[in-house]
């Protein structure tokens, strides 16, 4: 979605002065930028909520969530001060190209995380174990049981299968 938002911003910067086109393009840009922004802030809060130091401590968890949301609000407030200055000196084109550069930098920071998560999911997503496993009651079953050459097997999901 972030990649699509760069193209949407570029199209918006080159669009004609029409209220209808302006409204449509702003809705498209908001869709492509708002979705990833909300997902990133909520996933950061969720990941921090899984931290062993914060588990069971609702006050610390709410503080961390507030810091994450406050940082985003601070960035938005800072942007409201910088955008008119950049526009006055360089024009509106520079503002939109600045947004595009920031989105590309954000996507570049997220690519290593996406790569690591993809590798982790591929490695741990589906592990086949035999039905004579010692800890069968602890397995998380995903999918159906299948029989193959007289041996029942289950497809399980889990990180703790080592």
Short mmCIF file of N, CA and C in Angstrom, two decimals:
data_model
loop_
_atom_site.label_atom_id
_atom_site.label_comp_id
_atom_site.label_asym_id
_atom_site.label_seq_id
_atom_site.Cartn_x
_atom_site.Cartn_y
_atom_site.Cartn_z
N UNK A 1 0.82 -1.19 0.00
CA UNK A 1 0.00 0.00 0.00
C UNK A 1 0.87 1.26 0.00
N UNK A 2 2.01 1.17 0.67
CA UNK A 2 2.88 2.34 0.68
C UNK A 2 3.40 2.66 -0.71
N UNK A 3 3.70 1.63 -1.48
CA UNK A 3 4.18 1.86 -2.85
C UNK A 3 3.09 2.52 -3.68
N UNK A 4 1.85 2.07 -3.51
CA UNK A 4 0.74 2.68 -4.24
C UNK A 4 0.54 4.13 -3.83
N UNK A 5 0.81 4.45 -2.56
CA UNK A 5 0.63 5.83 -2.11
C UNK A 5 1.63 6.77 -2.76
N UNK A 6 2.83 6.28 -3.09
CA UNK A 6 3.78 7.15 -3.78
C UNK A 6 3.26 7.55 -5.16
N UNK A 7 2.68 6.58 -5.87
CA UNK A 7 2.11 6.90 -7.18
C UNK A 7 0.89 7.82 -7.05
N UNK A 8 0.07 7.57 -6.02
CA UNK A 8 -1.10 8.42 -5.81
C UNK A 8 -0.69 9.85 -5.49
N UNK A 9 0.36 10.03 -4.69
CA UNK A 9 0.85 11.38 -4.40
C UNK A 9 1.42 12.05 -5.64
N UNK A 10 2.12 11.29 -6.45
CA UNK A 10 2.67 11.86 -7.68
C UNK A 10 1.54 12.30 -8.61
N UNK A 11 0.52 11.46 -8.75
CA UNK A 11 -0.63 11.82 -9.59
C UNK A 11 -1.32 13.06 -9.03
N UNK A 12 -1.44 13.13 -7.70
CA UNK A 12 -2.09 14.29 -7.08
C UNK A 12 -1.28 15.57 -7.33
N UNK A 13 0.04 15.47 -7.27
CA UNK A 13 0.86 16.66 -7.49
C UNK A 13 0.76 17.17 -8.92
N UNK A 14 0.41 16.29 -9.85
CA UNK A 14 0.29 16.66 -11.26
C UNK A 14 -1.16 16.85 -11.71
N UNK A 15 -2.11 16.76 -10.78
CA UNK A 15 -3.53 16.80 -11.15
C UNK A 15 -3.99 18.23 -11.44
N UNK A 16 -5.04 18.37 -12.25
CA UNK A 16 -5.59 19.70 -12.53
C UNK A 16 -6.35 20.25 -11.32
N UNK A 17 -6.61 21.53 -11.35
CA UNK A 17 -7.31 22.19 -10.24
C UNK A 17 -8.81 21.98 -10.38
N UNK A 18 -9.29 20.86 -9.91
CA UNK A 18 -10.71 20.52 -9.95
C UNK A 18 -11.11 19.98 -8.59
N UNK A 19 -12.24 20.47 -8.06
CA UNK A 19 -12.70 20.01 -6.74
C UNK A 19 -13.01 18.51 -6.75
N UNK A 20 -13.62 18.03 -7.81
CA UNK A 20 -13.98 16.62 -7.88
C UNK A 20 -12.73 15.73 -7.91
N UNK A 21 -11.79 16.05 -8.78
CA UNK A 21 -10.56 15.26 -8.88
C UNK A 21 -9.77 15.37 -7.58
N UNK A 22 -9.73 16.57 -6.99
CA UNK A 22 -9.04 16.77 -5.72
C UNK A 22 -9.63 15.88 -4.63
N UNK A 23 -10.94 15.84 -4.53
CA UNK A 23 -11.59 15.01 -3.51
C UNK A 23 -11.34 13.52 -3.72
N UNK A 24 -11.43 13.08 -4.96
CA UNK A 24 -11.21 11.66 -5.25
C UNK A 24 -9.76 11.26 -4.95
N UNK A 25 -8.82 12.08 -5.41
CA UNK A 25 -7.41 11.75 -5.18
C UNK A 25 -7.04 11.81 -3.71
N UNK A 26 -7.60 12.75 -2.95
CA UNK A 26 -7.32 12.80 -1.52
C UNK A 26 -7.87 11.57 -0.80
N UNK A 27 -9.03 11.09 -1.23
CA UNK A 27 -9.58 9.87 -0.63
C UNK A 27 -8.69 8.67 -0.94
N UNK A 28 -8.20 8.58 -2.17
CA UNK A 28 -7.31 7.47 -2.55
C UNK A 28 -6.00 7.55 -1.77
N UNK A 29 -5.43 8.74 -1.66
CA UNK A 29 -4.18 8.91 -0.91
C UNK A 29 -4.39 8.57 0.56
N UNK A 30 -5.49 9.03 1.13
CA UNK A 30 -5.79 8.71 2.53
C UNK A 30 -5.94 7.23 2.76
N UNK A 31 -6.55 6.54 1.81
CA UNK A 31 -6.69 5.08 1.91
C UNK A 31 -5.33 4.40 1.92
N UNK A 32 -4.47 4.79 0.98
CA UNK A 32 -3.18 4.13 0.85
C UNK A 32 -2.20 4.49 1.97
N UNK A 33 -2.32 5.67 2.55
CA UNK A 33 -1.40 6.08 3.62
C UNK A 33 -1.97 5.74 4.99
N UNK A 34 -3.26 5.95 5.19
CA UNK A 34 -3.88 5.72 6.50
C UNK A 34 -3.85 4.27 6.94
N UNK A 35 -4.08 3.35 6.01
CA UNK A 35 -4.07 1.93 6.35
C UNK A 35 -2.74 1.47 6.92
N UNK A 36 -1.63 1.68 6.19
CA UNK A 36 -0.34 1.27 6.74
C UNK A 36 0.04 2.01 8.03
N UNK A 37 -0.31 3.28 8.13
CA UNK A 37 0.02 4.03 9.35
C UNK A 37 -0.68 3.43 10.56
N UNK A 38 -1.95 3.10 10.42
CA UNK A 38 -2.68 2.50 11.53
C UNK A 38 -2.18 1.10 11.84
N UNK A 39 -1.87 0.33 10.81
CA UNK A 39 -1.37 -1.03 11.04
C UNK A 39 -0.02 -1.02 11.73
N UNK A 40 0.85 -0.09 11.35
CA UNK A 40 2.17 -0.03 11.96
C UNK A 40 2.07 0.35 13.42
N UNK A 41 1.28 1.39 13.74
CA UNK A 41 1.19 1.81 15.15
C UNK A 41 0.51 0.75 16.00
N UNK A 42 -0.51 0.08 15.47
CA UNK A 42 -1.17 -0.96 16.27
C UNK A 42 -0.31 -2.20 16.40
N UNK A 43 0.46 -2.55 15.37
CA UNK A 43 1.32 -3.73 15.49
C UNK A 43 2.49 -3.47 16.44
N UNK A 44 2.98 -2.24 16.48
CA UNK A 44 4.04 -1.91 17.44
C UNK A 44 3.50 -2.06 18.86
N UNK A 45 2.30 -1.56 19.10
CA UNK A 45 1.70 -1.70 20.43
C UNK A 45 1.45 -3.16 20.76
N UNK A 46 0.99 -3.94 19.79
CA UNK A 46 0.73 -5.36 20.03
C UNK A 46 2.02 -6.12 20.30
N UNK A 47 3.08 -5.81 19.55
CA UNK A 47 4.37 -6.47 19.79
C UNK A 47 4.93 -6.12 21.15
N UNK A 48 4.80 -4.86 21.54
CA UNK A 48 5.27 -4.48 22.87
C UNK A 48 4.43 -5.11 23.96
N UNK A 49 3.16 -5.36 23.67
CA UNK A 49 2.29 -6.03 24.63
C UNK A 49 2.70 -7.47 24.88
N UNK A 50 3.41 -8.07 23.93
CA UNK A 50 3.88 -9.45 24.09
C UNK A 50 5.18 -9.52 24.88
N UNK A 51 5.79 -8.38 25.14
CA UNK A 51 7.03 -8.33 25.89
C UNK A 51 6.80 -8.87 27.30
N UNK A 52 7.68 -9.72 27.77
CA UNK A 52 7.51 -10.35 29.08
C UNK A 52 7.48 -9.33 30.21
N UNK A 53 8.21 -8.23 30.06
CA UNK A 53 8.25 -7.22 31.11
C UNK A 53 6.92 -6.48 31.26
N UNK A 54 6.14 -6.42 30.18
CA UNK A 54 4.89 -5.67 30.20
C UNK A 54 3.66 -6.54 30.42
N UNK A 55 3.80 -7.85 30.33
CA UNK A 55 2.64 -8.72 30.46
C UNK A 55 2.08 -8.64 31.87
N UNK A 56 0.78 -8.45 31.94
CA UNK A 56 0.10 -8.37 33.23
C UNK A 56 0.15 -6.99 33.85
N UNK A 57 0.90 -6.07 33.29
CA UNK A 57 1.00 -4.73 33.83
C UNK A 57 0.27 -3.78 32.89
N UNK A 58 -1.01 -3.57 33.15
CA UNK A 58 -1.82 -2.76 32.25
C UNK A 58 -1.38 -1.30 32.23
N UNK A 59 -0.86 -0.82 33.35
CA UNK A 59 -0.42 0.57 33.40
C UNK A 59 0.79 0.79 32.48
N UNK A 60 1.75 -0.12 32.52
CA UNK A 60 2.92 0.00 31.65
C UNK A 60 2.53 -0.16 30.18
N UNK A 61 1.62 -1.09 29.91
CA UNK A 61 1.18 -1.30 28.53
C UNK A 61 0.46 -0.08 27.98
N UNK A 62 -0.39 0.54 28.79
CA UNK A 62 -1.08 1.74 28.33
C UNK A 62 -0.11 2.90 28.16
N UNK A 63 0.93 2.96 28.98
CA UNK A 63 1.95 4.00 28.82
C UNK A 63 2.69 3.82 27.50
N UNK A 64 3.06 2.60 27.18
CA UNK A 64 3.77 2.32 25.93
C UNK A 64 2.88 2.66 24.73
N UNK A 65 1.62 2.28 24.80
CA UNK A 65 0.69 2.59 23.72
C UNK A 65 0.54 4.10 23.56
N UNK A 66 0.47 4.82 24.66
CA UNK A 66 0.39 6.27 24.62
C UNK A 66 1.62 6.91 24.01
N UNK A 67 2.79 6.36 24.32
CA UNK A 67 4.03 6.88 23.74
C UNK A 67 4.05 6.67 22.23
N UNK A 68 3.62 5.49 21.78
CA UNK A 68 3.58 5.21 20.34
C UNK A 68 2.62 6.17 19.65
N UNK A 69 1.43 6.34 20.19
CA UNK A 69 0.45 7.24 19.58
C UNK A 69 0.89 8.70 19.69
N UNK A 70 1.51 9.05 20.81
CA UNK A 70 1.98 10.42 20.99
C UNK A 70 3.09 10.78 20.03
N UNK A 71 3.95 9.82 19.73
CA UNK A 71 5.02 10.07 18.76
C UNK A 71 4.44 10.37 17.39
N UNK A 72 3.41 9.62 17.00
CA UNK A 72 2.75 9.89 15.73
C UNK A 72 2.09 11.25 15.70
N UNK A 73 1.46 11.63 16.80
CA UNK A 73 0.82 12.94 16.89
C UNK A 73 1.85 14.06 16.85
N UNK A 74 2.99 13.85 17.50
CA UNK A 74 4.05 14.85 17.47
C UNK A 74 4.57 15.03 16.05
N UNK A 75 4.73 13.94 15.32
CA UNK A 75 5.17 14.03 13.93
C UNK A 75 4.17 14.79 13.07
N UNK A 76 2.88 14.55 13.31
CA UNK A 76 1.84 15.27 12.55
C UNK A 76 1.86 16.76 12.89
N UNK A 77 2.06 17.09 14.16
CA UNK A 77 2.12 18.51 14.56
C UNK A 77 3.35 19.18 13.97
N UNK A 78 4.47 18.49 13.96
CA UNK A 78 5.69 19.04 13.38
C UNK A 78 5.52 19.26 11.88
N UNK A 79 4.82 18.34 11.23
CA UNK A 79 4.56 18.49 9.81
C UNK A 79 3.74 19.74 9.49
N UNK A 80 2.82 20.08 10.38
CA UNK A 80 1.99 21.28 10.16
C UNK A 80 2.82 22.56 10.25
N UNK A 81 3.94 22.50 10.95
CA UNK A 81 4.83 23.66 11.00
C UNK A 81 5.79 23.70 9.81
N UNK A 82 6.23 22.55 9.36
CA UNK A 82 7.23 22.50 8.29
C UNK A 82 6.64 22.65 6.89
N UNK A 83 5.45 22.14 6.68
CA UNK A 83 4.87 22.17 5.33
C UNK A 83 4.72 23.59 4.79
N UNK A 84 4.17 24.55 5.55
CA UNK A 84 4.08 25.91 4.99
C UNK A 84 5.44 26.53 4.68
N UNK A 85 6.44 26.22 5.49
CA UNK A 85 7.78 26.76 5.24
C UNK A 85 8.36 26.20 3.95
N UNK A 86 8.25 24.89 3.77
CA UNK A 86 8.75 24.26 2.55
C UNK A 86 7.98 24.77 1.34
N UNK A 87 6.66 24.92 1.48
CA UNK A 87 5.83 25.39 0.36
C UNK A 87 6.19 26.82 -0.01
N UNK A 88 6.44 27.68 0.97
CA UNK A 88 6.76 29.08 0.68
C UNK A 88 8.11 29.21 -0.03
N UNK A 89 9.05 28.36 0.33
CA UNK A 89 10.39 28.47 -0.25
C UNK A 89 10.49 27.72 -1.59
N UNK A 90 9.98 26.48 -1.63
CA UNK A 90 10.20 25.62 -2.80
C UNK A 90 8.96 25.37 -3.65
N UNK A 91 7.77 25.62 -3.13
CA UNK A 91 6.53 25.38 -3.87
C UNK A 91 5.88 24.06 -3.48
N UNK A 92 4.64 23.87 -3.98
CA UNK A 92 3.87 22.68 -3.62
C UNK A 92 4.48 21.40 -4.18
N UNK A 93 5.14 21.48 -5.31
CA UNK A 93 5.76 20.29 -5.87
C UNK A 93 6.78 19.69 -4.92
N UNK A 94 7.56 20.55 -4.26
CA UNK A 94 8.56 20.07 -3.30
C UNK A 94 7.90 19.40 -2.10
N UNK A 95 6.74 19.90 -1.69
CA UNK A 95 6.02 19.29 -0.56
C UNK A 95 5.63 17.86 -0.92
N UNK A 96 5.04 17.68 -2.09
CA UNK A 96 4.60 16.34 -2.48
C UNK A 96 5.78 15.41 -2.74
N UNK A 97 6.84 15.93 -3.35
CA UNK A 97 8.01 15.08 -3.55
C UNK A 97 8.67 14.74 -2.22
N UNK A 98 8.60 15.65 -1.26
CA UNK A 98 9.10 15.34 0.09
C UNK A 98 8.30 14.23 0.74
N UNK A 99 6.96 14.27 0.57
CA UNK A 99 6.12 13.18 1.07
C UNK A 99 6.50 11.85 0.42
N UNK A 100 6.73 11.90 -0.89
CA UNK A 100 7.08 10.67 -1.61
C UNK A 100 8.41 10.12 -1.09
N UNK A 101 9.38 11.00 -0.86
CA UNK A 101 10.68 10.55 -0.33
C UNK A 101 10.50 9.94 1.06
N UNK A 102 9.67 10.55 1.90
CA UNK A 102 9.44 10.00 3.25
C UNK A 102 8.76 8.63 3.18
N UNK A 103 7.83 8.46 2.26
CA UNK A 103 7.15 7.17 2.13
C UNK A 103 8.12 6.10 1.62
N UNK A 104 8.98 6.47 0.67
CA UNK A 104 9.98 5.51 0.17
C UNK A 104 10.94 5.13 1.29
N UNK A 105 11.35 6.09 2.12
CA UNK A 105 12.22 5.78 3.26
C UNK A 105 11.52 4.85 4.25
N UNK A 106 10.24 5.08 4.49
CA UNK A 106 9.47 4.21 5.38
C UNK A 106 9.41 2.79 4.82
N UNK A 107 9.12 2.69 3.54
CA UNK A 107 9.06 1.37 2.91
C UNK A 107 10.42 0.68 2.95
N UNK A 108 11.50 1.45 2.75
CA UNK A 108 12.83 0.86 2.81
C UNK A 108 13.16 0.35 4.21
N UNK A 109 12.67 1.02 5.23
CA UNK A 109 12.88 0.55 6.61
C UNK A 109 12.06 -0.70 6.90
N UNK A 110 10.92 -0.85 6.25
CA UNK A 110 10.05 -2.00 6.50
C UNK A 110 10.43 -3.23 5.70
N UNK A 111 11.17 -3.08 4.61
CA UNK A 111 11.52 -4.23 3.77
C UNK A 111 12.32 -5.29 4.54
N UNK A 112 13.34 -4.92 5.34
CA UNK A 112 14.04 -5.97 6.10
C UNK A 112 13.13 -6.71 7.08
N UNK A 113 12.19 -5.99 7.71
CA UNK A 113 11.24 -6.65 8.61
C UNK A 113 10.34 -7.60 7.86
N UNK A 114 9.86 -7.17 6.70
CA UNK A 114 9.01 -8.02 5.88
C UNK A 114 9.77 -9.27 5.44
N UNK A 115 11.01 -9.10 5.04
CA UNK A 115 11.83 -10.24 4.62
C UNK A 115 12.03 -11.22 5.76
N UNK A 116 12.35 -10.71 6.95
CA UNK A 116 12.57 -11.57 8.11
C UNK A 116 11.29 -12.30 8.51
N UNK A 117 10.16 -11.59 8.50
CA UNK A 117 8.88 -12.22 8.84
C UNK A 117 8.50 -13.29 7.81
N UNK A 118 8.77 -13.02 6.54
CA UNK A 118 8.46 -14.00 5.49
C UNK A 118 9.29 -15.26 5.67
N UNK A 119 10.58 -15.10 5.95
CA UNK A 119 11.42 -16.27 6.19
C UNK A 119 10.96 -17.03 7.43
N UNK A 120 10.60 -16.33 8.48
CA UNK A 120 10.15 -16.98 9.70
C UNK A 120 8.86 -17.74 9.47
N UNK A 121 7.94 -17.16 8.73
CA UNK A 121 6.68 -17.84 8.45
C UNK A 121 6.89 -19.07 7.57
N UNK A 122 7.77 -18.97 6.60
CA UNK A 122 8.04 -20.13 5.74
C UNK A 122 8.68 -21.26 6.53
N UNK A 123 9.56 -20.90 7.45
CA UNK A 123 10.28 -21.92 8.21
C UNK A 123 9.38 -22.57 9.26
N UNK A 124 8.50 -21.79 9.89
CA UNK A 124 7.71 -22.31 11.01
C UNK A 124 6.24 -22.52 10.69
N UNK A 125 5.82 -22.19 9.49
CA UNK A 125 4.38 -22.23 9.22
C UNK A 125 3.82 -23.64 9.28
N UNK A 126 4.41 -24.56 8.60
CA UNK A 126 3.87 -25.90 8.54
C UNK A 126 4.98 -26.90 8.83
N UNK A 127 4.85 -27.59 9.92
CA UNK A 127 5.78 -28.64 10.28
C UNK A 127 4.98 -29.91 10.43
N UNK A 128 5.40 -30.95 9.75
CA UNK A 128 4.70 -32.22 9.84
C UNK A 128 5.35 -33.07 10.91
N UNK A 129 4.54 -33.56 11.85
CA UNK A 129 5.05 -34.46 12.87
C UNK A 129 4.21 -35.72 12.84
N UNK A 130 4.77 -36.79 13.34
CA UNK A 130 4.03 -38.05 13.34
C UNK A 130 3.09 -38.09 14.53
N UNK A 131 2.13 -38.98 14.48
CA UNK A 131 1.12 -39.07 15.53
C UNK A 131 1.66 -39.67 16.81
N UNK A 132 2.86 -40.21 16.77
CA UNK A 132 3.43 -40.78 17.99
C UNK A 132 4.34 -39.78 18.70
N UNK A 133 4.07 -38.50 18.53
CA UNK A 133 4.82 -37.45 19.20
C UNK A 133 4.59 -37.53 20.70
N UNK A 134 5.60 -37.16 21.48
CA UNK A 134 5.49 -37.23 22.94
C UNK A 134 4.54 -36.18 23.49
N UNK A 135 4.59 -34.98 22.98
CA UNK A 135 3.78 -33.88 23.50
C UNK A 135 2.60 -33.61 22.58
N UNK A 136 1.84 -34.61 22.30
CA UNK A 136 0.74 -34.48 21.34
C UNK A 136 -0.33 -33.53 21.83
N UNK A 137 -0.54 -33.45 23.14
CA UNK A 137 -1.60 -32.59 23.67
C UNK A 137 -1.24 -31.12 23.54
N UNK A 138 0.05 -30.78 23.39
CA UNK A 138 0.45 -29.39 23.30
C UNK A 138 0.48 -28.88 21.87
N UNK A 139 0.28 -29.75 20.90
CA UNK A 139 0.33 -29.35 19.50
C UNK A 139 -0.86 -28.48 19.15
N UNK A 140 -0.62 -27.50 18.31
CA UNK A 140 -1.69 -26.68 17.77
C UNK A 140 -2.01 -27.24 16.40
N UNK A 141 -3.19 -27.76 16.24
CA UNK A 141 -3.55 -28.45 15.01
C UNK A 141 -4.06 -27.43 14.00
N UNK A 142 -3.54 -27.50 12.81
CA UNK A 142 -4.00 -26.66 11.72
C UNK A 142 -4.30 -27.57 10.55
N UNK A 143 -5.49 -27.48 10.04
CA UNK A 143 -5.84 -28.34 8.92
C UNK A 143 -6.40 -29.66 9.41
N UNK A 144 -6.38 -30.63 8.56
CA UNK A 144 -6.98 -31.92 8.88
C UNK A 144 -5.89 -32.97 9.02
N UNK A 145 -6.26 -34.04 9.71
CA UNK A 145 -5.35 -35.17 9.81
C UNK A 145 -5.37 -35.90 8.48
N UNK A 146 -4.25 -36.47 8.12
CA UNK A 146 -4.19 -37.21 6.87
C UNK A 146 -3.45 -38.52 7.12
N UNK A 147 -3.82 -39.51 6.38
CA UNK A 147 -3.18 -40.81 6.52
C UNK A 147 -2.33 -41.06 5.29
N UNK A 148 -1.13 -41.54 5.53
CA UNK A 148 -0.21 -41.78 4.44
C UNK A 148 0.58 -43.04 4.78
N UNK A 149 0.40 -44.08 4.01
CA UNK A 149 1.08 -45.35 4.20
C UNK A 149 0.92 -45.88 5.63
N UNK A 150 -0.28 -45.78 6.17
CA UNK A 150 -0.57 -46.34 7.49
C UNK A 150 -0.09 -45.49 8.65
N UNK A 151 0.48 -44.31 8.41
CA UNK A 151 0.95 -43.44 9.48
C UNK A 151 0.09 -42.19 9.48
N UNK A 152 -0.54 -41.93 10.62
CA UNK A 152 -1.33 -40.71 10.73
C UNK A 152 -0.41 -39.53 10.99
N UNK A 153 -0.63 -38.48 10.27
CA UNK A 153 0.18 -37.27 10.46
C UNK A 153 -0.76 -36.08 10.60
N UNK A 154 -0.28 -35.10 11.36
CA UNK A 154 -1.02 -33.86 11.49
C UNK A 154 -0.12 -32.71 11.09
N UNK A 155 -0.71 -31.71 10.49
CA UNK A 155 0.02 -30.49 10.18
C UNK A 155 -0.18 -29.57 11.36
N UNK A 156 0.93 -29.10 11.93
CA UNK A 156 0.84 -28.26 13.12
C UNK A 156 1.55 -26.95 12.86
N UNK A 157 1.15 -25.96 13.63
CA UNK A 157 1.81 -24.66 13.59
C UNK A 157 2.45 -24.47 14.95
N UNK A 158 3.64 -23.95 14.95
CA UNK A 158 4.23 -23.66 16.24
C UNK A 158 5.69 -23.30 16.12
N UNK A 159 6.13 -22.45 17.04
CA UNK A 159 7.53 -22.06 17.08
C UNK A 159 8.32 -22.94 18.04
N UNK A 160 7.64 -23.66 18.93
CA UNK A 160 8.31 -24.42 19.98
C UNK A 160 8.42 -25.89 19.65
N UNK A 161 8.63 -26.22 18.40
CA UNK A 161 8.70 -27.63 18.01
C UNK A 161 10.12 -28.16 18.00
N UNK A 162 11.09 -27.35 18.39
CA UNK A 162 12.49 -27.78 18.33
C UNK A 162 12.80 -28.90 19.27
#
